[in-house]
Amino acid sequence: MTDTKLEPLFGVARLIKGIVLDVDGVLTDGKITYASDGSELKSFHVQDGSSLKLLARQAIAIAIITGRQSNIVERRAKELGITFVQQDVDSKASALDQMISNGFPASDLCAIGDDLQDLELFDHSAVSLNATVANAHPIILDRAQFVTQRPGGAGVIIELAELILRAKDRWPHA
C-alpha cells in the first residue's frame, strides 16, 4: 500500500485514538465451524495479532465488540492484551457507550466491521473512520471510508495499522 493511496484519509486517521473491532468476518473469515463434540472453532491470522500489538504499543486503544459469545474470542483477546471486550451484544452502539463509560476513548475512533449489524458502530458519534474488509456486505462497502484489499480473516488489520500509523508519522516500516 502506498502513501498516495492512503493520503486522502490521513486527516481523519491521524486523529484516531482507538479501534473497535468486529470478530466474525473481520478477525476471522466469517465461517462458524462446529466440531463433532459441539465445540466451536475459529481461526485467527497471526498478522492481525502482531498488527494489534503494534497499534497498542503506539497508544491506540483496542476494543472488541461482537454479537456472538465465544470462549475462543476471550482467549484471543487475553493473548493480545485487549481488555475492552463485549460479547453477545444486541446493540453494538450500546456496548461501545458502556466501554466509553469505562475508560475507552470517547472520540476519534475507527470502527471496522463487515456486516449489517456493524452499521450501528459506523453511525456512532465517537466513530470518525469507518473501515471494512474486501468481502464485506455491499451496504458496508458503500458506507466505509477505508476498505482493505484483503478479505476478512486474512490479516486485514495490518492494512488499517499502516493507514493510521503512516498518518501519524509512526509507521515503523517506512
Short mmCIF file of N, CA and C in Angstrom, two decimals:
data_model
loop_
_atom_site.label_atom_id
_atom_site.label_comp_id
_atom_site.label_asym_id
_atom_site.label_seq_id
_atom_site.Cartn_x
_atom_site.Cartn_y
_atom_site.Cartn_z
N MET A 1 0.85 -1.17 0.00
CA MET A 1 0.00 0.00 0.00
C MET A 1 0.90 1.24 0.00
N THR A 2 0.65 2.15 -0.90
CA THR A 2 1.49 3.34 -1.00
C THR A 2 0.85 4.51 -0.27
N ASP A 3 1.69 5.47 0.10
CA ASP A 3 1.20 6.67 0.77
C ASP A 3 0.15 7.39 -0.06
N THR A 4 0.33 7.42 -1.39
CA THR A 4 -0.61 8.16 -2.23
C THR A 4 -2.02 7.58 -2.17
N LYS A 5 -2.13 6.26 -2.00
CA LYS A 5 -3.45 5.65 -1.86
C LYS A 5 -4.07 6.00 -0.51
N LEU A 6 -3.25 6.18 0.50
CA LEU A 6 -3.73 6.43 1.85
C LEU A 6 -3.94 7.91 2.16
N GLU A 7 -3.23 8.78 1.49
CA GLU A 7 -3.22 10.20 1.82
C GLU A 7 -4.59 10.84 1.97
N PRO A 8 -5.58 10.53 1.14
CA PRO A 8 -6.88 11.18 1.33
C PRO A 8 -7.50 10.94 2.71
N LEU A 9 -7.11 9.88 3.37
CA LEU A 9 -7.66 9.56 4.69
C LEU A 9 -6.75 9.99 5.84
N PHE A 10 -5.60 10.53 5.54
CA PHE A 10 -4.64 10.86 6.59
C PHE A 10 -5.20 11.85 7.61
N GLY A 11 -6.00 12.82 7.18
CA GLY A 11 -6.54 13.81 8.10
C GLY A 11 -7.32 13.18 9.24
N VAL A 12 -8.23 12.28 8.91
CA VAL A 12 -9.03 11.61 9.95
C VAL A 12 -8.22 10.52 10.65
N ALA A 13 -7.40 9.79 9.91
CA ALA A 13 -6.62 8.70 10.50
C ALA A 13 -5.60 9.22 11.51
N ARG A 14 -5.07 10.40 11.28
CA ARG A 14 -4.06 10.99 12.17
C ARG A 14 -4.62 11.18 13.58
N LEU A 15 -5.92 11.36 13.71
CA LEU A 15 -6.55 11.66 14.99
C LEU A 15 -7.03 10.42 15.74
N ILE A 16 -6.97 9.25 15.12
CA ILE A 16 -7.54 8.03 15.71
C ILE A 16 -6.88 7.71 17.05
N LYS A 17 -7.74 7.51 18.06
CA LYS A 17 -7.29 7.16 19.41
C LYS A 17 -7.59 5.70 19.76
N GLY A 18 -8.54 5.10 19.04
CA GLY A 18 -8.93 3.74 19.35
C GLY A 18 -9.58 3.06 18.16
N ILE A 19 -9.54 1.74 18.18
CA ILE A 19 -10.15 0.93 17.12
C ILE A 19 -11.13 -0.03 17.77
N VAL A 20 -12.32 -0.11 17.18
CA VAL A 20 -13.36 -1.03 17.63
C VAL A 20 -13.50 -2.11 16.56
N LEU A 21 -13.26 -3.35 16.96
CA LEU A 21 -13.21 -4.47 16.03
C LEU A 21 -14.44 -5.37 16.16
N ASP A 22 -14.98 -5.78 15.03
CA ASP A 22 -15.88 -6.92 14.97
C ASP A 22 -14.98 -8.15 14.89
N VAL A 23 -15.53 -9.32 15.15
CA VAL A 23 -14.72 -10.54 15.11
C VAL A 23 -15.02 -11.34 13.84
N ASP A 24 -16.21 -11.95 13.79
CA ASP A 24 -16.55 -12.83 12.67
C ASP A 24 -16.68 -12.03 11.39
N GLY A 25 -15.82 -12.34 10.44
CA GLY A 25 -15.81 -11.63 9.17
C GLY A 25 -14.73 -10.56 9.08
N VAL A 26 -14.13 -10.21 10.21
CA VAL A 26 -13.02 -9.25 10.23
C VAL A 26 -11.76 -9.96 10.72
N LEU A 27 -11.78 -10.39 11.98
CA LEU A 27 -10.63 -11.12 12.52
C LEU A 27 -10.66 -12.60 12.12
N THR A 28 -11.81 -13.07 11.66
CA THR A 28 -11.93 -14.43 11.11
C THR A 28 -12.52 -14.32 9.72
N ASP A 29 -12.58 -15.44 9.04
CA ASP A 29 -13.15 -15.44 7.68
C ASP A 29 -14.68 -15.42 7.69
N GLY A 30 -15.27 -15.38 8.86
CA GLY A 30 -16.73 -15.30 8.97
C GLY A 30 -17.42 -16.63 9.05
N LYS A 31 -16.69 -17.71 8.85
CA LYS A 31 -17.30 -19.03 8.93
C LYS A 31 -17.38 -19.46 10.39
N ILE A 32 -18.46 -20.12 10.74
CA ILE A 32 -18.61 -20.69 12.07
C ILE A 32 -18.52 -22.20 11.90
N THR A 33 -17.52 -22.81 12.51
CA THR A 33 -17.29 -24.24 12.37
C THR A 33 -17.51 -24.91 13.72
N TYR A 34 -18.31 -25.97 13.71
CA TYR A 34 -18.55 -26.73 14.91
C TYR A 34 -17.90 -28.10 14.78
N ALA A 35 -17.18 -28.49 15.81
CA ALA A 35 -16.58 -29.83 15.86
C ALA A 35 -17.68 -30.83 16.22
N SER A 36 -17.41 -32.10 16.06
CA SER A 36 -18.41 -33.14 16.33
C SER A 36 -18.85 -33.15 17.79
N ASP A 37 -18.01 -32.64 18.69
CA ASP A 37 -18.41 -32.57 20.11
C ASP A 37 -19.22 -31.32 20.43
N GLY A 38 -19.51 -30.50 19.39
CA GLY A 38 -20.31 -29.29 19.59
C GLY A 38 -19.50 -28.05 19.86
N SER A 39 -18.19 -28.18 20.05
CA SER A 39 -17.36 -27.01 20.30
C SER A 39 -17.20 -26.20 19.01
N GLU A 40 -16.96 -24.93 19.20
CA GLU A 40 -16.82 -24.02 18.08
C GLU A 40 -15.34 -23.80 17.77
N LEU A 41 -15.03 -23.70 16.49
CA LEU A 41 -13.66 -23.45 16.05
C LEU A 41 -13.59 -22.12 15.32
N LYS A 42 -12.53 -21.36 15.57
CA LYS A 42 -12.27 -20.13 14.85
C LYS A 42 -10.79 -20.09 14.52
N SER A 43 -10.46 -19.52 13.40
CA SER A 43 -9.06 -19.33 13.02
C SER A 43 -8.77 -17.85 12.96
N PHE A 44 -7.67 -17.45 13.61
CA PHE A 44 -7.22 -16.07 13.61
C PHE A 44 -5.90 -15.97 12.86
N HIS A 45 -5.70 -14.89 12.15
CA HIS A 45 -4.47 -14.69 11.39
C HIS A 45 -3.41 -14.06 12.29
N VAL A 46 -2.21 -14.61 12.26
CA VAL A 46 -1.13 -14.12 13.12
C VAL A 46 -0.80 -12.66 12.80
N GLN A 47 -0.96 -12.23 11.56
CA GLN A 47 -0.65 -10.84 11.21
C GLN A 47 -1.61 -9.86 11.88
N ASP A 48 -2.84 -10.30 12.12
CA ASP A 48 -3.76 -9.43 12.86
C ASP A 48 -3.25 -9.24 14.29
N GLY A 49 -2.81 -10.31 14.90
CA GLY A 49 -2.31 -10.22 16.27
C GLY A 49 -1.11 -9.29 16.37
N SER A 50 -0.15 -9.46 15.49
CA SER A 50 1.04 -8.60 15.55
C SER A 50 0.69 -7.16 15.23
N SER A 51 -0.26 -6.95 14.35
CA SER A 51 -0.69 -5.58 13.99
C SER A 51 -1.41 -4.91 15.14
N LEU A 52 -2.25 -5.66 15.85
CA LEU A 52 -2.95 -5.10 17.01
C LEU A 52 -1.96 -4.75 18.11
N LYS A 53 -0.95 -5.58 18.30
CA LYS A 53 0.08 -5.27 19.30
C LYS A 53 0.88 -4.02 18.89
N LEU A 54 1.17 -3.90 17.61
CA LEU A 54 1.86 -2.72 17.09
C LEU A 54 1.05 -1.45 17.38
N LEU A 55 -0.25 -1.50 17.10
CA LEU A 55 -1.11 -0.35 17.38
C LEU A 55 -1.16 -0.03 18.87
N ALA A 56 -1.28 -1.05 19.70
CA ALA A 56 -1.33 -0.83 21.15
C ALA A 56 -0.03 -0.19 21.66
N ARG A 57 1.10 -0.61 21.11
CA ARG A 57 2.39 -0.01 21.50
C ARG A 57 2.46 1.47 21.11
N GLN A 58 1.66 1.85 20.15
CA GLN A 58 1.61 3.25 19.70
C GLN A 58 0.47 4.02 20.38
N ALA A 59 -0.03 3.47 21.48
CA ALA A 59 -1.07 4.11 22.32
C ALA A 59 -2.42 4.22 21.61
N ILE A 60 -2.71 3.28 20.72
CA ILE A 60 -4.03 3.18 20.11
C ILE A 60 -4.81 2.14 20.92
N ALA A 61 -5.92 2.57 21.53
CA ALA A 61 -6.75 1.65 22.32
C ALA A 61 -7.45 0.67 21.39
N ILE A 62 -7.62 -0.55 21.85
CA ILE A 62 -8.26 -1.61 21.05
C ILE A 62 -9.45 -2.17 21.81
N ALA A 63 -10.56 -2.36 21.10
CA ALA A 63 -11.76 -2.95 21.69
C ALA A 63 -12.34 -3.96 20.72
N ILE A 64 -12.99 -4.96 21.28
CA ILE A 64 -13.72 -5.97 20.51
C ILE A 64 -15.18 -5.91 20.92
N ILE A 65 -16.05 -5.81 19.92
CA ILE A 65 -17.49 -5.89 20.17
C ILE A 65 -18.07 -6.88 19.17
N THR A 66 -18.73 -7.91 19.68
CA THR A 66 -19.27 -8.95 18.81
C THR A 66 -20.65 -9.38 19.29
N GLY A 67 -21.46 -9.77 18.37
CA GLY A 67 -22.81 -10.22 18.69
C GLY A 67 -22.88 -11.66 19.16
N ARG A 68 -21.79 -12.38 19.03
CA ARG A 68 -21.75 -13.78 19.45
C ARG A 68 -20.92 -13.92 20.71
N GLN A 69 -21.12 -15.01 21.41
CA GLN A 69 -20.35 -15.34 22.61
C GLN A 69 -19.42 -16.49 22.28
N SER A 70 -18.14 -16.34 22.62
CA SER A 70 -17.18 -17.39 22.33
C SER A 70 -16.01 -17.33 23.30
N ASN A 71 -15.71 -18.46 23.92
CA ASN A 71 -14.53 -18.55 24.77
C ASN A 71 -13.25 -18.33 23.97
N ILE A 72 -13.31 -18.67 22.69
CA ILE A 72 -12.15 -18.51 21.81
C ILE A 72 -11.81 -17.03 21.65
N VAL A 73 -12.83 -16.18 21.52
CA VAL A 73 -12.61 -14.74 21.39
C VAL A 73 -12.01 -14.20 22.69
N GLU A 74 -12.52 -14.66 23.81
CA GLU A 74 -11.99 -14.25 25.11
C GLU A 74 -10.51 -14.62 25.22
N ARG A 75 -10.19 -15.82 24.81
CA ARG A 75 -8.80 -16.28 24.87
C ARG A 75 -7.91 -15.43 23.97
N ARG A 76 -8.36 -15.18 22.73
CA ARG A 76 -7.55 -14.40 21.79
C ARG A 76 -7.35 -12.98 22.30
N ALA A 77 -8.39 -12.38 22.85
CA ALA A 77 -8.28 -11.03 23.40
C ALA A 77 -7.26 -11.00 24.53
N LYS A 78 -7.30 -11.99 25.38
CA LYS A 78 -6.36 -12.07 26.50
C LYS A 78 -4.93 -12.20 25.99
N GLU A 79 -4.71 -13.06 24.98
CA GLU A 79 -3.38 -13.23 24.39
C GLU A 79 -2.83 -11.91 23.85
N LEU A 80 -3.73 -11.08 23.33
CA LEU A 80 -3.31 -9.82 22.72
C LEU A 80 -3.34 -8.65 23.69
N GLY A 81 -3.77 -8.88 24.93
CA GLY A 81 -3.83 -7.81 25.91
C GLY A 81 -4.97 -6.85 25.71
N ILE A 82 -6.03 -7.30 25.05
CA ILE A 82 -7.21 -6.45 24.81
C ILE A 82 -8.15 -6.63 26.00
N THR A 83 -8.36 -5.55 26.73
CA THR A 83 -9.21 -5.63 27.93
C THR A 83 -10.63 -5.15 27.68
N PHE A 84 -10.83 -4.36 26.65
CA PHE A 84 -12.18 -3.89 26.31
C PHE A 84 -12.81 -4.90 25.36
N VAL A 85 -13.61 -5.80 25.92
CA VAL A 85 -14.24 -6.87 25.13
C VAL A 85 -15.70 -6.97 25.56
N GLN A 86 -16.60 -6.89 24.59
CA GLN A 86 -18.03 -7.09 24.82
C GLN A 86 -18.51 -8.16 23.84
N GLN A 87 -19.07 -9.24 24.35
CA GLN A 87 -19.59 -10.31 23.52
C GLN A 87 -21.08 -10.49 23.77
N ASP A 88 -21.73 -11.17 22.84
CA ASP A 88 -23.15 -11.49 22.95
C ASP A 88 -24.00 -10.23 23.12
N VAL A 89 -23.65 -9.19 22.34
CA VAL A 89 -24.36 -7.92 22.44
C VAL A 89 -25.47 -7.83 21.40
N ASP A 90 -26.58 -7.23 21.81
CA ASP A 90 -27.68 -6.95 20.88
C ASP A 90 -27.45 -5.63 20.16
N SER A 91 -26.86 -4.67 20.87
CA SER A 91 -26.60 -3.35 20.30
C SER A 91 -25.12 -3.02 20.44
N LYS A 92 -24.44 -2.95 19.31
CA LYS A 92 -23.02 -2.62 19.34
C LYS A 92 -22.80 -1.17 19.78
N ALA A 93 -23.73 -0.28 19.45
CA ALA A 93 -23.61 1.11 19.89
C ALA A 93 -23.71 1.21 21.40
N SER A 94 -24.64 0.49 22.00
CA SER A 94 -24.77 0.50 23.46
C SER A 94 -23.54 -0.11 24.12
N ALA A 95 -22.99 -1.15 23.52
CA ALA A 95 -21.76 -1.77 24.05
C ALA A 95 -20.61 -0.77 24.00
N LEU A 96 -20.51 -0.01 22.91
CA LEU A 96 -19.46 1.00 22.81
C LEU A 96 -19.66 2.10 23.85
N ASP A 97 -20.91 2.52 24.05
CA ASP A 97 -21.19 3.52 25.08
C ASP A 97 -20.72 3.03 26.45
N GLN A 98 -20.97 1.77 26.75
CA GLN A 98 -20.55 1.20 28.04
C GLN A 98 -19.03 1.19 28.14
N MET A 99 -18.35 0.83 27.06
CA MET A 99 -16.88 0.84 27.07
C MET A 99 -16.35 2.25 27.30
N ILE A 100 -16.97 3.21 26.65
CA ILE A 100 -16.55 4.61 26.82
C ILE A 100 -16.72 5.03 28.28
N SER A 101 -17.82 4.64 28.89
CA SER A 101 -18.04 4.99 30.30
C SER A 101 -17.04 4.29 31.22
N ASN A 102 -16.38 3.23 30.72
CA ASN A 102 -15.37 2.50 31.49
C ASN A 102 -13.94 2.87 31.09
N GLY A 103 -13.78 3.96 30.34
CA GLY A 103 -12.44 4.46 30.05
C GLY A 103 -11.93 4.34 28.63
N PHE A 104 -12.68 3.71 27.73
CA PHE A 104 -12.26 3.66 26.33
C PHE A 104 -12.39 5.07 25.74
N PRO A 105 -11.54 5.47 24.80
CA PRO A 105 -11.64 6.82 24.24
C PRO A 105 -13.05 7.15 23.75
N ALA A 106 -13.45 8.40 23.97
CA ALA A 106 -14.82 8.83 23.68
C ALA A 106 -14.96 9.52 22.34
N SER A 107 -13.86 9.62 21.59
CA SER A 107 -13.93 10.27 20.28
C SER A 107 -12.78 9.77 19.42
N ASP A 108 -12.85 10.13 18.15
CA ASP A 108 -11.80 9.80 17.18
C ASP A 108 -11.50 8.31 17.13
N LEU A 109 -12.56 7.53 16.98
CA LEU A 109 -12.43 6.08 16.90
C LEU A 109 -12.56 5.60 15.46
N CYS A 110 -11.96 4.47 15.19
CA CYS A 110 -12.14 3.75 13.94
C CYS A 110 -12.93 2.49 14.25
N ALA A 111 -13.99 2.25 13.50
CA ALA A 111 -14.75 1.01 13.63
C ALA A 111 -14.52 0.18 12.37
N ILE A 112 -14.21 -1.10 12.55
CA ILE A 112 -14.07 -1.99 11.41
C ILE A 112 -15.03 -3.16 11.57
N GLY A 113 -15.92 -3.30 10.60
CA GLY A 113 -16.91 -4.36 10.60
C GLY A 113 -17.21 -4.78 9.18
N ASP A 114 -17.97 -5.86 9.06
CA ASP A 114 -18.23 -6.41 7.72
C ASP A 114 -19.69 -6.67 7.41
N ASP A 115 -20.57 -6.54 8.40
CA ASP A 115 -21.95 -6.94 8.17
C ASP A 115 -22.91 -5.87 8.69
N LEU A 116 -24.19 -6.04 8.41
CA LEU A 116 -25.19 -5.01 8.67
C LEU A 116 -25.26 -4.56 10.12
N GLN A 117 -25.06 -5.46 11.08
CA GLN A 117 -25.12 -5.07 12.48
C GLN A 117 -23.99 -4.11 12.86
N ASP A 118 -22.98 -3.98 12.02
CA ASP A 118 -21.89 -3.06 12.28
C ASP A 118 -22.22 -1.62 11.89
N LEU A 119 -23.34 -1.42 11.21
CA LEU A 119 -23.75 -0.06 10.85
C LEU A 119 -23.95 0.81 12.09
N GLU A 120 -24.40 0.20 13.18
CA GLU A 120 -24.56 0.95 14.44
C GLU A 120 -23.26 1.61 14.85
N LEU A 121 -22.16 0.90 14.70
CA LEU A 121 -20.86 1.47 15.04
C LEU A 121 -20.48 2.56 14.06
N PHE A 122 -20.74 2.34 12.79
CA PHE A 122 -20.42 3.34 11.77
C PHE A 122 -21.14 4.65 12.05
N ASP A 123 -22.35 4.56 12.63
CA ASP A 123 -23.16 5.75 12.89
C ASP A 123 -22.91 6.34 14.28
N HIS A 124 -22.10 5.72 15.09
CA HIS A 124 -21.86 6.19 16.46
C HIS A 124 -21.09 7.51 16.43
N SER A 125 -21.47 8.43 17.31
CA SER A 125 -20.86 9.77 17.32
C SER A 125 -19.37 9.74 17.65
N ALA A 126 -18.88 8.71 18.33
CA ALA A 126 -17.46 8.63 18.68
C ALA A 126 -16.61 8.13 17.52
N VAL A 127 -17.24 7.57 16.49
CA VAL A 127 -16.52 6.96 15.37
C VAL A 127 -16.37 7.98 14.25
N SER A 128 -15.11 8.20 13.87
CA SER A 128 -14.84 9.15 12.78
C SER A 128 -14.29 8.48 11.52
N LEU A 129 -13.90 7.20 11.64
CA LEU A 129 -13.39 6.47 10.48
C LEU A 129 -14.06 5.10 10.42
N ASN A 130 -14.79 4.86 9.34
CA ASN A 130 -15.45 3.58 9.10
C ASN A 130 -14.59 2.75 8.17
N ALA A 131 -14.26 1.54 8.60
CA ALA A 131 -13.41 0.66 7.80
C ALA A 131 -14.10 -0.70 7.64
N THR A 132 -13.76 -1.38 6.57
CA THR A 132 -14.30 -2.72 6.34
C THR A 132 -13.30 -3.55 5.55
N VAL A 133 -13.69 -4.79 5.32
CA VAL A 133 -12.85 -5.75 4.60
C VAL A 133 -13.36 -5.90 3.17
N ALA A 134 -12.51 -6.44 2.32
CA ALA A 134 -12.82 -6.54 0.89
C ALA A 134 -14.09 -7.33 0.59
N ASN A 135 -14.41 -8.31 1.43
CA ASN A 135 -15.57 -9.17 1.15
C ASN A 135 -16.76 -8.84 2.06
N ALA A 136 -16.87 -7.61 2.47
CA ALA A 136 -17.98 -7.19 3.34
C ALA A 136 -19.30 -7.13 2.58
N HIS A 137 -20.39 -7.01 3.33
CA HIS A 137 -21.71 -6.81 2.76
C HIS A 137 -21.68 -5.54 1.90
N PRO A 138 -22.38 -5.52 0.76
CA PRO A 138 -22.34 -4.35 -0.12
C PRO A 138 -22.72 -3.02 0.55
N ILE A 139 -23.65 -3.04 1.47
CA ILE A 139 -24.02 -1.80 2.16
C ILE A 139 -22.86 -1.29 3.01
N ILE A 140 -22.16 -2.20 3.65
CA ILE A 140 -21.00 -1.82 4.46
C ILE A 140 -19.89 -1.29 3.56
N LEU A 141 -19.66 -1.95 2.44
CA LEU A 141 -18.65 -1.47 1.48
C LEU A 141 -18.97 -0.05 1.03
N ASP A 142 -20.23 0.22 0.81
CA ASP A 142 -20.66 1.55 0.36
C ASP A 142 -20.45 2.61 1.43
N ARG A 143 -20.63 2.25 2.69
CA ARG A 143 -20.54 3.21 3.80
C ARG A 143 -19.12 3.40 4.34
N ALA A 144 -18.23 2.49 4.02
CA ALA A 144 -16.87 2.56 4.57
C ALA A 144 -16.03 3.62 3.85
N GLN A 145 -15.20 4.29 4.64
CA GLN A 145 -14.24 5.22 4.07
C GLN A 145 -12.96 4.50 3.67
N PHE A 146 -12.69 3.36 4.33
CA PHE A 146 -11.49 2.59 4.06
C PHE A 146 -11.86 1.12 3.90
N VAL A 147 -11.45 0.53 2.80
CA VAL A 147 -11.71 -0.88 2.52
C VAL A 147 -10.36 -1.57 2.34
N THR A 148 -10.14 -2.63 3.11
CA THR A 148 -8.89 -3.36 2.99
C THR A 148 -8.85 -4.09 1.65
N GLN A 149 -7.67 -4.39 1.20
CA GLN A 149 -7.52 -5.19 -0.01
C GLN A 149 -7.75 -6.66 0.28
N ARG A 150 -7.48 -7.07 1.52
CA ARG A 150 -7.62 -8.46 1.93
C ARG A 150 -9.04 -8.72 2.42
N PRO A 151 -9.51 -9.96 2.27
CA PRO A 151 -10.81 -10.32 2.86
C PRO A 151 -10.67 -10.55 4.36
N GLY A 152 -11.79 -10.58 5.04
CA GLY A 152 -11.81 -10.85 6.47
C GLY A 152 -11.10 -12.15 6.80
N GLY A 153 -10.36 -12.14 7.91
CA GLY A 153 -9.64 -13.33 8.35
C GLY A 153 -8.28 -13.52 7.71
N ALA A 154 -7.91 -12.63 6.79
CA ALA A 154 -6.66 -12.79 6.05
C ALA A 154 -5.60 -11.78 6.48
N GLY A 155 -5.66 -11.32 7.72
CA GLY A 155 -4.66 -10.38 8.21
C GLY A 155 -4.95 -8.94 7.84
N VAL A 156 -6.21 -8.55 7.89
CA VAL A 156 -6.64 -7.21 7.44
C VAL A 156 -6.13 -6.07 8.31
N ILE A 157 -5.85 -6.33 9.57
CA ILE A 157 -5.52 -5.24 10.48
C ILE A 157 -4.19 -4.59 10.13
N ILE A 158 -3.30 -5.29 9.46
CA ILE A 158 -2.03 -4.67 9.05
C ILE A 158 -2.30 -3.49 8.12
N GLU A 159 -3.31 -3.60 7.27
CA GLU A 159 -3.63 -2.50 6.36
C GLU A 159 -4.17 -1.30 7.13
N LEU A 160 -5.00 -1.56 8.11
CA LEU A 160 -5.54 -0.49 8.94
C LEU A 160 -4.43 0.14 9.79
N ALA A 161 -3.56 -0.68 10.33
CA ALA A 161 -2.43 -0.18 11.12
C ALA A 161 -1.53 0.71 10.27
N GLU A 162 -1.28 0.28 9.05
CA GLU A 162 -0.44 1.09 8.17
C GLU A 162 -1.08 2.45 7.90
N LEU A 163 -2.36 2.46 7.61
CA LEU A 163 -3.06 3.73 7.37
C LEU A 163 -2.91 4.66 8.57
N ILE A 164 -3.25 4.18 9.74
CA ILE A 164 -3.26 5.02 10.94
C ILE A 164 -1.86 5.46 11.32
N LEU A 165 -0.92 4.55 11.31
CA LEU A 165 0.44 4.90 11.75
C LEU A 165 1.19 5.73 10.72
N ARG A 166 0.94 5.53 9.45
CA ARG A 166 1.54 6.43 8.43
C ARG A 166 0.99 7.84 8.61
N ALA A 167 -0.31 7.95 8.86
CA ALA A 167 -0.93 9.26 9.05
C ALA A 167 -0.33 9.98 10.26
N LYS A 168 0.06 9.22 11.26
CA LYS A 168 0.65 9.79 12.49
C LYS A 168 2.17 9.91 12.39
N ASP A 169 2.74 9.58 11.23
CA ASP A 169 4.19 9.54 11.04
C ASP A 169 4.88 8.61 12.03
N ARG A 170 4.23 7.47 12.32
CA ARG A 170 4.79 6.50 13.26
C ARG A 170 4.86 5.09 12.65
N TRP A 171 4.74 4.99 11.35
CA TRP A 171 4.83 3.68 10.69
C TRP A 171 6.28 3.22 10.76
N PRO A 172 6.58 2.13 11.44
CA PRO A 172 7.97 1.74 11.66
C PRO A 172 8.65 1.09 10.46
N HIS A 173 7.94 0.88 9.38
CA HIS A 173 8.50 0.13 8.25
C HIS A 173 8.65 1.00 7.01
N ALA A 174 8.90 2.26 7.21
CA ALA A 174 9.00 3.19 6.07
C ALA A 174 10.30 3.03 5.32
#
